[in-house]
Coordinates of N, CA and C in Angstrom, one line a residue:
Chain S
X1 N 79.5 119.1 117.4 CA 80.4 118.3 116.5 C 79.6 117.3 115.7
X2 N 80.2 116.9 114.5 CA 79.5 116.0 113.7 C 79.5 114.6 114.3
X3 N 78.3 114.0 114.3 CA 78.1 112.7 114.9 C 77.2 111.9 113.9
X4 N 77.6 110.6 113.7 CA 76.8 109.7 112.9 C 76.7 108.4 113.8
X5 N 75.5 108.0 114.1 CA 75.3 106.8 114.9 C 74.4 105.8 114.2
X6 N 75.0 104.7 113.8 CA 74.2 103.6 113.2 C 73.5 102.7 114.2
X7 N 72.4 102.1 113.7 CA 71.7 101.2 114.5 C 70.9 100.3 113.6
X8 N 70.3 99.2 114.2 CA 69.5 98.3 113.5 C 70.2 97.0 113.1
X9 N 71.5 96.8 113.4 CA 72.1 95.6 113.1 C 71.7 94.5 114.0
X10 N 72.1 93.3 113.7 CA 71.8 92.1 114.5 C 71.9 90.8 113.7
X11 N 71.4 89.7 114.3 CA 71.5 88.4 113.6 C 70.2 88.2 112.8
X12 N 70.3 87.9 111.6 CA 69.1 87.8 110.7 C 69.3 86.5 109.9
X13 N 68.2 85.8 109.7 CA 68.2 84.6 108.9 C 68.4 84.9 107.4
X14 N 69.0 84.0 106.7 CA 69.1 84.2 105.2 C 67.7 84.3 104.6
X15 N 67.6 85.2 103.6 CA 66.4 85.5 102.9 C 65.5 86.5 103.5
X16 N 65.8 86.9 104.8 CA 65.0 87.9 105.5 C 65.4 89.3 105.1
X17 N 64.7 90.3 105.6 CA 65.1 91.7 105.3 C 65.4 92.4 106.6
X18 N 66.1 93.5 106.4 CA 66.6 94.3 107.6 C 66.8 95.7 107.1
X19 N 66.5 96.7 108.0 CA 66.7 98.1 107.7 C 67.7 98.6 108.8
X20 N 68.8 99.2 108.3 CA 69.7 99.8 109.3 C 69.6 101.3 109.1
X21 N 69.8 102.0 110.2 CA 69.6 103.5 110.2 C 70.9 104.2 110.7
X22 N 71.0 105.4 110.3 CA 72.1 106.3 110.7 C 71.6 107.6 111.2
X23 N 71.7 108.0 112.4 CA 71.2 109.2 113.0 C 72.3 110.2 112.9
X24 N 72.1 111.4 112.2 CA 73.1 112.4 112.1 C 72.8 113.6 113.0
X25 N 73.9 114.3 113.4 CA 73.7 115.5 114.2 C 75.0 116.3 114.1
X26 N 74.9 117.6 114.4 CA 76.1 118.5 114.4 C 76.4 119.1 113.1
X27 N 75.6 118.9 112.1 CA 75.8 119.5 110.8 C 74.5 119.6 110.0
X28 N 74.5 120.4 108.9 CA 73.3 120.5 108.1 C 73.1 119.3 107.2
X29 N 72.4 118.3 107.7 CA 72.2 117.0 107.1 C 71.8 117.2 105.6
X30 N 70.8 118.1 105.4 CA 70.2 118.3 104.1 C 71.2 118.9 103.1
X31 N 72.4 119.2 103.4 CA 73.4 119.8 102.5 C 74.4 118.8 102.1
X32 N 74.4 117.6 102.5 CA 75.4 116.6 102.2 C 74.9 115.3 101.6
X33 N 75.5 114.8 100.6 CA 75.3 113.4 100.2 C 75.8 112.5 101.3
X34 N 75.2 111.3 101.3 CA 75.6 110.3 102.3 C 75.8 109.0 101.7
X35 N 76.7 108.2 102.4 CA 77.2 106.9 101.8 C 76.9 105.8 102.9
X36 N 76.8 104.6 102.4 CA 76.9 103.4 103.2 C 78.2 102.6 102.6
X37 N 79.0 102.2 103.6 CA 80.2 101.4 103.3 C 80.1 100.2 104.2
X38 N 80.5 99.0 103.7 CA 80.5 97.9 104.6 C 81.9 97.2 104.7
X39 N 82.1 96.4 105.7 CA 83.3 95.7 105.9 C 83.0 94.3 106.5
X40 N 83.2 93.3 105.7 CA 83.1 91.9 106.2 C 84.2 91.6 107.2
X41 N 83.9 90.7 108.1 CA 84.9 90.4 109.2 C 86.2 90.0 108.6
X42 N 87.3 90.8 109.0 CA 88.6 90.5 108.6 C 88.9 90.9 107.2
X43 N 88.0 91.6 106.5 CA 88.2 92.0 105.1 C 88.3 93.5 104.9
X44 N 88.4 93.9 103.7 CA 88.5 95.3 103.4 C 87.2 96.1 103.3
X45 N 87.3 97.4 103.0 CA 86.1 98.2 102.9 C 85.5 98.0 101.5
X46 N 84.2 98.0 101.5 CA 83.4 97.9 100.2 C 82.4 99.0 100.2
X47 N 82.5 99.8 99.2 CA 81.5 100.9 99.0 C 80.2 100.2 98.6
X48 N 79.1 100.7 99.2 CA 77.7 100.1 99.0 C 76.8 101.0 98.2
X49 N 76.6 102.3 98.6 CA 75.7 103.1 98.0 C 75.9 104.6 98.4
X50 N 75.4 105.5 97.6 CA 75.4 106.9 97.9 C 74.0 107.5 97.5
X51 N 73.6 108.5 98.3 CA 72.4 109.2 98.0 C 72.7 110.7 98.1
X52 N 72.1 111.5 97.1 CA 72.4 112.9 97.1 C 71.7 113.6 98.2
X53 N 72.0 114.9 98.4 CA 71.6 115.6 99.6 C 70.1 115.7 99.7
X54 N 69.4 115.7 98.6 CA 67.9 115.8 98.6 C 67.2 114.4 98.3
X55 N 68.0 113.4 98.1 CA 67.4 112.1 97.8 C 67.1 111.8 96.4
X56 N 67.3 112.8 95.5 CA 66.9 112.6 94.1 C 67.8 111.7 93.3
X57 N 69.0 111.5 93.7 CA 69.9 110.6 93.0 C 70.5 109.5 94.0
X58 N 70.5 108.3 93.5 CA 71.0 107.2 94.2 C 71.8 106.3 93.3
X59 N 73.0 105.9 93.8 CA 73.8 105.0 93.1 C 74.3 103.8 94.0
X60 N 74.4 102.6 93.3 CA 74.7 101.4 94.1 C 75.9 100.7 93.5
X61 N 76.6 99.9 94.3 CA 77.6 99.0 93.9 C 76.9 97.9 93.1
X62 N 77.5 97.3 92.1 CA 76.9 96.3 91.3 C 76.5 95.1 92.2
X63 N 77.3 94.8 93.3 CA 77.1 93.7 94.1 C 75.8 93.7 94.9
X64 N 75.2 94.9 95.1 CA 74.0 95.0 95.9 C 72.8 95.6 95.1
X65 N 73.0 96.0 93.9 CA 72.0 96.6 93.1 C 70.8 95.6 93.0
X66 N 69.6 96.1 93.2 CA 68.4 95.4 93.2 C 67.9 94.8 94.5
X67 N 68.9 94.7 95.5 CA 68.5 94.1 96.8 C 68.6 95.2 97.9
X68 N 69.4 96.2 97.7 CA 69.6 97.2 98.7 C 68.9 98.5 98.2
X69 N 68.4 99.3 99.2 CA 67.8 100.6 98.8 C 68.3 101.6 99.9
X70 N 68.9 102.6 99.4 CA 69.3 103.7 100.3 C 68.3 104.8 100.2
X71 N 68.0 105.4 101.4 CA 67.0 106.5 101.5 C 67.4 107.4 102.6
X72 N 66.7 108.5 102.7 CA 67.0 109.5 103.8 C 65.7 110.2 104.1
X73 N 65.7 110.7 105.4 CA 64.6 111.6 105.8 C 65.3 112.8 106.4
X74 N 65.3 113.9 105.6 CA 66.1 115.1 106.0 C 65.4 115.7 107.2
X75 N 64.1 115.6 107.4 CA 63.4 116.2 108.5 C 63.9 115.5 109.8
X76 N 64.2 114.2 109.7 CA 64.6 113.4 110.9 C 66.1 113.3 111.0
X77 N 66.8 113.9 110.1 CA 68.3 113.8 110.1 C 68.7 112.3 110.1
X78 N 68.1 111.5 109.3 CA 68.4 110.1 109.3 C 68.6 109.5 108.0
X79 N 69.5 108.6 107.9 CA 69.9 107.9 106.6 C 69.5 106.4 106.9
X80 N 69.0 105.8 105.8 CA 68.6 104.4 105.9 C 69.2 103.5 104.9
X81 N 69.3 102.2 105.2 CA 69.7 101.2 104.2 C 68.8 100.0 104.4
X82 N 67.9 99.8 103.4 CA 67.0 98.6 103.4 C 67.7 97.5 102.7
X83 N 67.9 96.3 103.4 CA 68.6 95.2 102.8 C 67.6 94.0 102.7
X84 N 67.3 93.6 101.5 CA 66.4 92.5 101.2 C 67.1 91.2 100.8
X85 N 66.4 90.1 101.0 CA 67.0 88.8 100.5 C 68.4 88.6 101.1
X86 N 68.5 88.7 102.4 CA 69.9 88.7 103.0 C 70.6 87.4 102.7
X87 N 71.9 87.5 102.4 CA 72.8 86.4 102.1 C 73.9 86.3 103.1
X88 N 74.5 85.2 103.3 CA 75.6 85.1 104.2 C 76.7 86.1 103.9
X89 N 76.9 86.4 102.6 CA 78.0 87.3 102.2 C 77.7 88.8 102.5
X90 N 76.5 89.0 103.0 CA 76.1 90.4 103.5 C 76.5 90.6 104.9
X91 N 77.0 89.6 105.6 CA 77.5 89.7 106.9 C 78.7 90.7 107.0
X92 N 78.5 91.8 107.7 CA 79.5 92.9 107.7 C 79.2 93.9 108.7
X93 N 80.1 94.8 109.0 CA 79.9 96.0 109.7 C 79.5 97.0 108.7
X94 N 78.3 97.7 108.9 CA 77.8 98.7 108.0 C 78.1 100.1 108.5
X95 N 78.9 100.9 107.8 CA 79.2 102.2 108.2 C 78.4 103.2 107.4
X96 N 77.9 104.3 108.0 CA 77.4 105.4 107.2 C 78.5 106.5 107.3
X97 N 78.5 107.3 106.2 CA 79.6 108.3 106.1 C 79.1 109.5 105.4
X98 N 79.5 110.6 105.8 CA 79.2 111.9 105.2 C 80.1 112.2 104.0
X99 N 79.4 112.7 103.0 CA 80.2 113.1 101.8 C 80.8 114.5 102.0
X100 N 82.1 114.6 101.8 CA 82.7 115.9 101.8 C 82.3 116.6 100.6
X101 N 81.5 117.6 100.7 CA 80.8 118.3 99.6 C 81.7 118.6 98.4
X102 N 81.3 118.0 97.3 CA 82.0 118.3 96.0 C 83.4 117.7 95.9
X103 N 83.8 116.9 96.9 CA 85.2 116.4 96.9 C 85.2 114.9 96.8
X104 N 84.0 114.3 96.7 CA 83.9 112.8 96.4 C 84.7 112.0 97.4
X105 N 84.7 112.4 98.7 CA 85.3 111.7 99.7 C 84.4 111.6 100.9
X106 N 84.7 110.8 101.9 CA 83.9 110.6 103.1 C 84.7 111.2 104.3
X107 N 84.2 112.3 104.8 CA 85.0 113.0 105.8 C 84.6 112.6 107.3
X108 N 83.4 112.2 107.5 CA 83.0 111.7 108.8 C 82.3 110.3 108.7
X109 N 82.6 109.5 109.6 CA 82.1 108.1 109.6 C 81.5 107.8 111.0
X110 N 80.4 106.9 110.9 CA 79.9 106.4 112.2 C 80.7 105.3 112.7
X111 N 80.3 104.7 113.8 CA 81.1 103.6 114.4 C 80.7 102.2 113.8
X112 N 79.6 102.2 113.1 CA 79.2 101.0 112.4 C 78.2 100.2 113.2
X113 N 77.5 99.4 112.4 CA 76.5 98.4 113.0 C 76.7 97.1 112.4
X114 N 76.8 96.0 113.2 CA 77.1 94.7 112.7 C 75.9 94.0 112.2
X115 N 75.9 93.5 111.0 CA 74.8 92.7 110.5 C 75.3 91.3 110.3
X116 N 74.7 90.3 110.9 CA 75.2 88.9 110.8 C 74.0 88.1 110.2
X117 N 74.3 87.5 109.1 CA 73.3 86.7 108.4 C 73.6 85.2 108.7
X118 N 72.7 84.6 109.4 CA 73.0 83.2 109.9 C 71.7 82.5 110.2
X119 N 71.6 81.3 109.9 CA 70.4 80.5 110.3 C 70.6 79.9 111.7
Chain N
X1 N 82.5 96.4 89.2 CA 83.6 97.3 89.5 C 84.6 96.5 90.4
X2 N 85.7 96.3 89.9 CA 86.8 95.6 90.7 C 87.5 96.5 91.6
X3 N 87.9 96.0 92.7 CA 88.6 96.8 93.7 C 89.9 97.3 93.1
X4 N 90.3 98.5 93.6 CA 91.6 99.0 93.2 C 92.7 98.2 93.8
X5 N 93.9 98.1 93.1 CA 94.9 97.2 93.6 C 95.9 97.9 94.5
X6 N 96.1 97.3 95.7 CA 97.1 97.9 96.6 C 98.0 96.7 97.1
X7 N 99.2 97.0 97.5 CA 100.0 95.9 98.1 C 99.4 95.5 99.4
X8 N 99.5 94.2 99.7 CA 98.9 93.7 101.0 C 99.6 94.3 102.2
X9 N 100.9 94.5 102.1 CA 101.6 95.0 103.3 C 102.8 95.9 102.9
X10 N 103.1 96.8 103.7 CA 104.3 97.7 103.6 C 104.8 97.9 105.0
X11 N 106.1 97.9 105.1 CA 106.7 98.1 106.5 C 107.9 99.1 106.4
X12 N 108.2 99.7 107.5 CA 109.3 100.6 107.6 C 109.7 100.8 109.1
X13 N 110.8 101.4 109.3 CA 111.3 101.7 110.6 C 110.9 103.1 111.0
X14 N 110.8 103.4 112.3 CA 110.4 104.8 112.7 C 111.4 105.8 112.0
X15 N 110.8 106.9 111.5 CA 111.6 107.9 110.9 C 111.7 107.7 109.4
X16 N 111.5 106.5 108.9 CA 111.7 106.3 107.5 C 110.4 106.8 106.7
X17 N 110.5 106.7 105.4 CA 109.4 107.0 104.5 C 108.9 105.8 103.8
X18 N 107.6 105.6 103.7 CA 107.1 104.5 102.9 C 106.1 105.1 101.9
X19 N 105.8 104.3 100.9 CA 104.8 104.7 99.9 C 103.9 103.5 99.5
X20 N 102.6 103.8 99.5 CA 101.6 102.8 99.2 C 101.0 103.1 97.8
X21 N 101.0 102.2 97.0 CA 100.5 102.4 95.6 C 99.0 101.9 95.5
X22 N 98.3 102.5 94.6 CA 96.9 102.2 94.4 C 96.6 102.3 92.9
X23 N 96.4 101.1 92.3 CA 96.3 101.1 90.8 C 94.9 100.8 90.4
X24 N 94.4 101.6 89.5 CA 93.0 101.5 89.0 C 93.0 101.4 87.5
X25 N 92.0 102.1 86.9 CA 91.9 102.0 85.4 C 91.6 103.4 84.9
X26 N 91.5 103.5 83.6 CA 91.2 104.8 83.0 C 89.7 105.3 83.3
X27 N 88.9 104.4 83.9 CA 87.6 104.8 84.3 C 87.4 105.3 85.7
X28 N 88.5 105.2 86.4 CA 88.4 105.7 87.8 C 89.7 106.6 88.1
X29 N 90.7 105.9 88.7 CA 91.9 106.7 89.1 C 92.5 107.5 88.0
X30 N 92.6 106.9 86.8 CA 93.3 107.5 85.7 C 92.5 108.7 85.1
X31 N 91.2 108.8 85.3 CA 90.4 109.8 84.7 C 90.0 110.9 85.6
X32 N 89.9 110.6 86.9 CA 89.4 111.7 87.8 C 90.5 112.0 88.9
X33 N 90.5 113.2 89.3 CA 91.4 113.6 90.4 C 90.6 113.5 91.7
X34 N 89.9 112.4 91.9 CA 89.0 112.2 93.1 C 89.5 111.0 93.8
X35 N 90.8 110.9 94.1 CA 91.3 109.8 94.8 C 91.4 110.2 96.3
X36 N 91.0 109.3 97.2 CA 91.0 109.6 98.6 C 91.8 108.4 99.3
X37 N 92.4 108.7 100.5 CA 93.0 107.7 101.3 C 92.5 107.7 102.7
X38 N 92.3 106.5 103.2 CA 91.7 106.4 104.6 C 92.6 105.5 105.4
X39 N 92.7 105.9 106.7 CA 93.5 105.1 107.7 C 92.5 104.4 108.6
X40 N 92.7 103.2 108.9 CA 91.8 102.5 109.8 C 92.6 101.7 110.8
X41 N 92.5 102.0 112.1 CA 93.0 101.2 113.2 C 92.1 100.1 113.5
X42 N 92.6 99.0 114.1 CA 91.8 97.9 114.4 C 90.6 98.2 115.3
X43 N 89.4 97.8 114.8 CA 88.2 98.0 115.6 C 87.6 99.4 115.5
X44 N 88.2 100.3 114.7 CA 87.8 101.7 114.6 C 87.2 102.0 113.2
X45 N 86.5 103.1 113.1 CA 86.0 103.5 111.8 C 87.2 104.1 111.0
X46 N 87.1 104.1 109.7 CA 88.1 104.7 108.8 C 88.2 106.2 109.1
X47 N 89.3 106.8 108.8 CA 89.5 108.2 108.9 C 90.1 108.7 107.6
X48 N 89.5 109.8 107.1 CA 90.0 110.4 105.9 C 91.4 111.1 106.1
X49 N 92.3 110.7 105.2 CA 93.7 111.3 105.4 C 94.0 112.2 104.2
X50 N 93.5 111.8 103.0 CA 93.8 112.6 101.8 C 92.6 112.6 100.9
X51 N 92.3 113.8 100.3 CA 91.2 113.8 99.3 C 91.6 114.6 98.1
X52 N 91.0 114.3 97.0 CA 91.4 115.0 95.7 C 92.9 114.8 95.4
X53 N 93.3 113.6 95.6 CA 94.7 113.1 95.3 C 95.7 113.7 96.3
X54 N 95.7 115.0 96.5 CA 96.8 115.6 97.3 C 96.4 116.4 98.5
X55 N 95.2 116.6 98.7 CA 94.7 117.5 99.8 C 94.6 116.8 101.2
X56 N 95.0 117.4 102.2 CA 94.9 116.9 103.6 C 93.8 117.7 104.3
X57 N 92.9 116.9 104.9 CA 91.9 117.6 105.8 C 92.6 118.2 107.0
X58 N 91.9 119.2 107.6 CA 92.5 119.8 108.8 C 92.7 118.8 109.9
X59 N 93.9 118.9 110.5 CA 94.3 117.9 111.6 C 95.1 116.8 111.1
X60 N 95.2 116.5 109.9 CA 96.0 115.4 109.4 C 97.5 115.9 109.3
X61 N 98.4 115.2 109.9 CA 99.8 115.7 109.8 C 100.4 115.8 108.4
X62 N 101.3 116.7 108.2 CA 101.8 116.9 106.8 C 102.8 115.9 106.5
X63 N 103.0 114.9 107.4 CA 103.8 113.7 107.0 C 103.1 112.8 106.0
X64 N 101.8 113.0 105.8 CA 101.0 112.3 104.9 C 100.9 113.1 103.6
X65 N 101.2 112.5 102.5 CA 101.1 113.2 101.2 C 100.6 112.3 100.1
X66 N 99.9 112.8 99.1 CA 99.4 112.0 98.1 C 99.8 112.5 96.7
X67 N 99.8 111.6 95.7 CA 100.2 111.9 94.4 C 99.5 111.0 93.4
X68 N 99.6 111.3 92.1 CA 99.0 110.4 91.1 C 99.8 110.5 89.8
X69 N 99.9 109.3 89.1 CA 100.5 109.3 87.8 C 99.8 108.3 87.0
X70 N 99.1 108.7 85.9 CA 98.3 107.8 85.1 C 97.3 107.1 86.0
X71 N 97.2 105.8 85.9 CA 96.2 105.0 86.6 C 96.6 104.6 88.0
X72 N 97.7 105.1 88.5 CA 98.2 104.8 89.8 C 98.4 106.0 90.7
X73 N 97.7 105.9 91.9 CA 97.9 106.9 92.9 C 98.8 106.4 94.0
X74 N 99.3 107.3 94.8 CA 100.3 106.9 95.9 C 100.0 107.7 97.1
X75 N 100.2 107.0 98.2 CA 100.2 107.7 99.5 C 101.6 107.5 100.1
X76 N 102.3 108.6 100.5 CA 103.6 108.6 101.1 C 103.5 109.0 102.6
X77 N 104.0 108.3 103.5 CA 104.1 108.6 104.9 C 105.6 108.9 105.2
X78 N 105.9 110.1 105.5 CA 107.3 110.5 105.8 C 107.5 110.6 107.3
X79 N 108.7 110.2 107.8 CA 108.9 110.3 109.2 C 108.0 109.3 109.9
X80 N 108.0 108.1 109.5 CA 107.0 107.1 110.0 C 107.0 107.0 111.6
X81 N 105.8 107.0 112.1 CA 105.7 106.9 113.6 C 104.9 105.7 114.0
X82 N 105.1 105.3 115.2 CA 104.4 104.1 115.7 C 102.9 104.1 115.5
X83 N 102.3 105.3 115.7 CA 100.9 105.4 115.6 C 100.4 105.4 114.1
X84 N 101.3 105.3 113.2 CA 100.9 105.2 111.8 C 100.6 103.7 111.4
X85 N 100.9 102.8 112.3 CA 100.6 101.4 112.1 C 99.1 101.2 112.0
X86 N 98.6 100.8 110.9 CA 97.2 100.7 110.6 C 97.0 100.1 109.2
X87 N 95.7 100.0 108.9 CA 95.4 99.6 107.5 C 95.0 100.9 106.7
X88 N 95.4 100.9 105.5 CA 95.2 102.1 104.6 C 94.5 101.6 103.4
X89 N 93.5 102.4 103.0 CA 92.6 102.1 101.8 C 92.6 103.4 100.9
X90 N 92.8 103.1 99.6 CA 92.5 104.2 98.7 C 91.1 104.1 98.2
X91 N 90.6 105.1 97.6 CA 89.2 105.1 97.0 C 89.2 106.1 95.8
X92 N 88.4 105.8 94.9 CA 88.2 106.7 93.7 C 86.8 106.8 93.3
X93 N 86.5 107.9 92.8 CA 85.2 108.2 92.1 C 85.3 107.4 90.8
X94 N 84.2 107.0 90.2 CA 84.2 106.2 89.0 C 83.3 106.8 87.9
X95 N 83.4 106.4 86.7 CA 82.6 106.9 85.6 C 81.1 106.5 85.7
X96 N 80.8 105.6 86.6 CA 79.4 105.2 86.9 C 78.8 106.0 88.0
X97 N 79.5 107.0 88.4 CA 79.0 107.8 89.6 C 79.0 107.0 90.9
X98 N 79.8 106.0 90.9 CA 79.9 105.2 92.1 C 81.3 105.4 92.7
X99 N 81.7 104.7 93.8 CA 83.0 104.8 94.4 C 83.5 103.4 94.4
X100 N 84.8 103.3 94.4 CA 85.5 102.0 94.6 C 86.7 102.1 95.5
X101 N 86.8 101.1 96.4 CA 87.9 101.1 97.4 C 89.0 100.2 96.9
X102 N 90.2 100.5 97.4 CA 91.3 99.6 97.2 C 91.2 98.4 98.1
X103 N 92.1 97.4 97.8 CA 92.1 96.1 98.5 C 92.7 96.3 99.9
X104 N 93.3 97.4 100.2 CA 93.8 97.6 101.5 C 95.3 97.2 101.7
X105 N 96.0 98.1 102.5 CA 97.4 97.8 102.8 C 97.7 97.9 104.3
X106 N 98.3 96.9 104.8 CA 98.6 96.9 106.2 C 100.0 97.5 106.4
X107 N 100.1 98.6 107.1 CA 101.4 99.2 107.4 C 101.9 98.8 108.7
X108 N 103.1 98.3 108.7 CA 103.8 97.8 110.0 C 105.0 98.7 110.2
X109 N 105.1 99.2 111.5 CA 106.2 100.0 111.9 C 107.1 99.1 112.7
X110 N 108.3 98.8 112.1 CA 109.2 97.8 112.7 C 109.9 98.3 114.0

């Protein structure tokens, strides 16, 4: 069955960097685009970024452009999100999600990893 | 990219029907038939309920249906059940090749 497991969250000081990961299994990872979506405590969902199946195309929300980098290693079945210059407003649960091929929707989601930015 | 507009809350009694609206612009909801709806219970990951405006993934009850008119999409839950109490989010593909979520709607079953 499809599984997505995020890791790498934790408490980080403002201005520092962090990389969160998403380990995929149960499907052909190299055939699906992948997304990162975040949710601040008590708030709604915010789309962050998407990467194409082969990593050749990447798109970002305006709110994170220039600080966040999405990448993938298809050999390792792993998705990454590099977050630089962390700010308090980046505090959120970060979910990875699989793109439902050609349907522009996310059909499977991980359980999320919490990133807390605090001094 | 501003969030799509949803009502903060909608409520109904068991067995009733409710509709949640999702208003965007001509650059997202109004232009593309790529509107999705997600259900999220507290402390859980979102679950896809509707994709491409009207399509239900396997396993989603047919009580859930979607539609769209102009810049506004809608999710209707017919025969409301206690387990439908959750937060619901719409999402759309945009002209910038990005995605945008709605502000979210809390559904209460009275």
